[in-house]
PDB file of C-alpha atoms in Angstrom:
ATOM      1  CA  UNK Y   1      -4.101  19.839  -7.432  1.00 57.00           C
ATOM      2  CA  UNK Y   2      -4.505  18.718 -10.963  1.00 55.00           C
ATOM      3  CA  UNK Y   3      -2.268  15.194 -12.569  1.00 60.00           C
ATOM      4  CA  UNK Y   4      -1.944  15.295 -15.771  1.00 58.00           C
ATOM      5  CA  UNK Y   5      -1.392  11.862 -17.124  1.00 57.00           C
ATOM      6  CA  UNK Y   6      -2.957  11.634 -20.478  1.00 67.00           C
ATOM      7  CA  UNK Y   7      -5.664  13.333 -19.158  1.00 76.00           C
ATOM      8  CA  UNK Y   8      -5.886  15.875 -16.715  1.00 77.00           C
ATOM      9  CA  UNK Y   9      -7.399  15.133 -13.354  1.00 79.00           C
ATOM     10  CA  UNK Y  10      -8.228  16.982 -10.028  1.00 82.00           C
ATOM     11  CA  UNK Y  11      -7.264  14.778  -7.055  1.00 81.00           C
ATOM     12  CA  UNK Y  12      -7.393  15.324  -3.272  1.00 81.00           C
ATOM     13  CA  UNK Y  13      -4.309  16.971  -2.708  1.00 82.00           C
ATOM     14  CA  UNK Y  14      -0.304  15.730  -2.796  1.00 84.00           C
ATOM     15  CA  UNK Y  15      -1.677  11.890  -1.839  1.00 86.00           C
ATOM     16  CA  UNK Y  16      -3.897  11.770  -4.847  1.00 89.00           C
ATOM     17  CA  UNK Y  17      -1.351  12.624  -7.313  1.00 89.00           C
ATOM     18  CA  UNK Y  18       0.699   9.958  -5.292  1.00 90.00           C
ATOM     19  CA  UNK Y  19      -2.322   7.815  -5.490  1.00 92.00           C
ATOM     20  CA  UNK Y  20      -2.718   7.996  -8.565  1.00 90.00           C
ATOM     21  CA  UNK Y  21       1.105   7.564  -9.453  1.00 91.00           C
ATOM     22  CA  UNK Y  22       1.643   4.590  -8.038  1.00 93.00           C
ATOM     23  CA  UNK Y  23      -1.398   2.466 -10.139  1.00 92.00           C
ATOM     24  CA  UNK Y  24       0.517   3.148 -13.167  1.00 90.00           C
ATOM     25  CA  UNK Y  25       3.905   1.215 -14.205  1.00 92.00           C
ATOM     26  CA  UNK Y  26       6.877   2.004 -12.704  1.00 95.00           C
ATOM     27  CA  UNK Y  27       9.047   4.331 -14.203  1.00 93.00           C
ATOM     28  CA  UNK Y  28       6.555   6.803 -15.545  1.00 90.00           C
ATOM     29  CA  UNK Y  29       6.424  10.464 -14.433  1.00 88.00           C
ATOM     30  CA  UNK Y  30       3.437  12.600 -13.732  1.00 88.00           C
ATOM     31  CA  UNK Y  31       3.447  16.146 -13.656  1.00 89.00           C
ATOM     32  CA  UNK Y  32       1.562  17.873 -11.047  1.00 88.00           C
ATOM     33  CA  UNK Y  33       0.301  21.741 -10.727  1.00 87.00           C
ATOM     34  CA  UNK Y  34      -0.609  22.873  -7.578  1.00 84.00           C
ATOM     35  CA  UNK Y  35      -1.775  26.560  -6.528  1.00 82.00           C
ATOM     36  CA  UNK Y  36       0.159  28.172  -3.495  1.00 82.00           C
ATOM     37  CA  UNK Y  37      -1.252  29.696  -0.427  1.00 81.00           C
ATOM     38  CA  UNK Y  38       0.109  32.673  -2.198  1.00 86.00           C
ATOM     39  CA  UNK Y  39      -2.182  32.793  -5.515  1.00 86.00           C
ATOM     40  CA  UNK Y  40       0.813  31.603  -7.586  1.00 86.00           C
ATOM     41  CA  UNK Y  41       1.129  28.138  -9.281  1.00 87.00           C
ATOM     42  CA  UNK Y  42       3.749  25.746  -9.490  1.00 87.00           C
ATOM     43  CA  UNK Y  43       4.411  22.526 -11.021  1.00 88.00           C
ATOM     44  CA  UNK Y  44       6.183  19.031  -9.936  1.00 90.00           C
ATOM     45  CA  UNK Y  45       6.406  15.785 -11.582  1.00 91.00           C
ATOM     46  CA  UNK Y  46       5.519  12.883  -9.079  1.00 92.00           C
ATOM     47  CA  UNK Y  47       7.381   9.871 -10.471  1.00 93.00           C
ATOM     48  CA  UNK Y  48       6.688   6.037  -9.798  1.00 94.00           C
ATOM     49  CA  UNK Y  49      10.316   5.139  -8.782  1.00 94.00           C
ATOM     50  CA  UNK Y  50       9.213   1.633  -7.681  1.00 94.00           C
ATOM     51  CA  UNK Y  51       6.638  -1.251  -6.977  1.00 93.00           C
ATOM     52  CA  UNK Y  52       4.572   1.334  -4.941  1.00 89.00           C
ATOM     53  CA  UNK Y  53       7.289   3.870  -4.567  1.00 93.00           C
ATOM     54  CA  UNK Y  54       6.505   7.388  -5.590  1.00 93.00           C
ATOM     55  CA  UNK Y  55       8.815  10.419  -5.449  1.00 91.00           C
ATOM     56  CA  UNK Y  56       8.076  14.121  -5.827  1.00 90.00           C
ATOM     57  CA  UNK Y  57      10.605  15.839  -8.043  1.00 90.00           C
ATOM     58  CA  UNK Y  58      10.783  19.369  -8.754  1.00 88.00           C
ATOM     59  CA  UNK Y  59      12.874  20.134 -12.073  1.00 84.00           C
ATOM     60  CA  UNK Y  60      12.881  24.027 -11.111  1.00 83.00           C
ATOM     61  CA  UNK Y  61      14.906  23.400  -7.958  1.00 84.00           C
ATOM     62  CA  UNK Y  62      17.130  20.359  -8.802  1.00 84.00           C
ATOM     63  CA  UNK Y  63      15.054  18.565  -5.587  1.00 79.00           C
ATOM     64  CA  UNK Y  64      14.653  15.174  -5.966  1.00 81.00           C
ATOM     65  CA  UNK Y  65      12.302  15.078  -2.933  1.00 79.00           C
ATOM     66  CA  UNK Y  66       9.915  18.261  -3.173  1.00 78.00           C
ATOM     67  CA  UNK Y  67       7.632  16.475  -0.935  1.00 78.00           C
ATOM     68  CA  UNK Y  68       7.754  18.518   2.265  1.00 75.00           C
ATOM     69  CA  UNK Y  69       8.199  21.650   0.157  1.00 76.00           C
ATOM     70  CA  UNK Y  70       4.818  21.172  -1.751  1.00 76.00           C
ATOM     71  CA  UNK Y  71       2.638  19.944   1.835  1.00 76.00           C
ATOM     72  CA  UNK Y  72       3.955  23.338   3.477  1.00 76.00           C
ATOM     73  CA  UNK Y  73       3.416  25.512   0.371  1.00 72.00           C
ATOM     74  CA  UNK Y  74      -0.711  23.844   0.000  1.00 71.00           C
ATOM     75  CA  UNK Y  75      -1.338  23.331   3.429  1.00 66.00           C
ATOM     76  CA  UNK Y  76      -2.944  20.189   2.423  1.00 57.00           C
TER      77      UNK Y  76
END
């Protein structure tokens, strides 16, 4: 998975981008590309919602917790 927060970044999977997320101030918004077990790529923004409180949102699908959809779709 790659963050992109000024800087792109690879992290270890869904809980480095939430990782990562959560040391920056609240309220800010990460976007996140991840490749599929399919080949195909996809992108989510993982937002800091709260004091340690991250969310995965995915703009394409109106889901405010894409969570569970991007852990199935990696496998990681």
């Amino acid at each position: 998975m790659e963050t992109l927060g000024g800087k792109a970044r690879w992290v270890a999977g869904l809980a480095g981008s939430e990782q990562y997320v959560r040391s920056v101030r609240v309220g800010v918004d990460v976007p996140v590309i991840f490749q599929r077990r399919d080949g195909s790529a996809h992108a989510v923004n993982v937002v800091h919602v709260r004091h340690g409180v991250v969310t995965v949102a995915d703009a394409q699908t109106g889901e405010k917790d894409a969570t569970a959809d991007v852990l199935a779709a990696t496998g990681v």
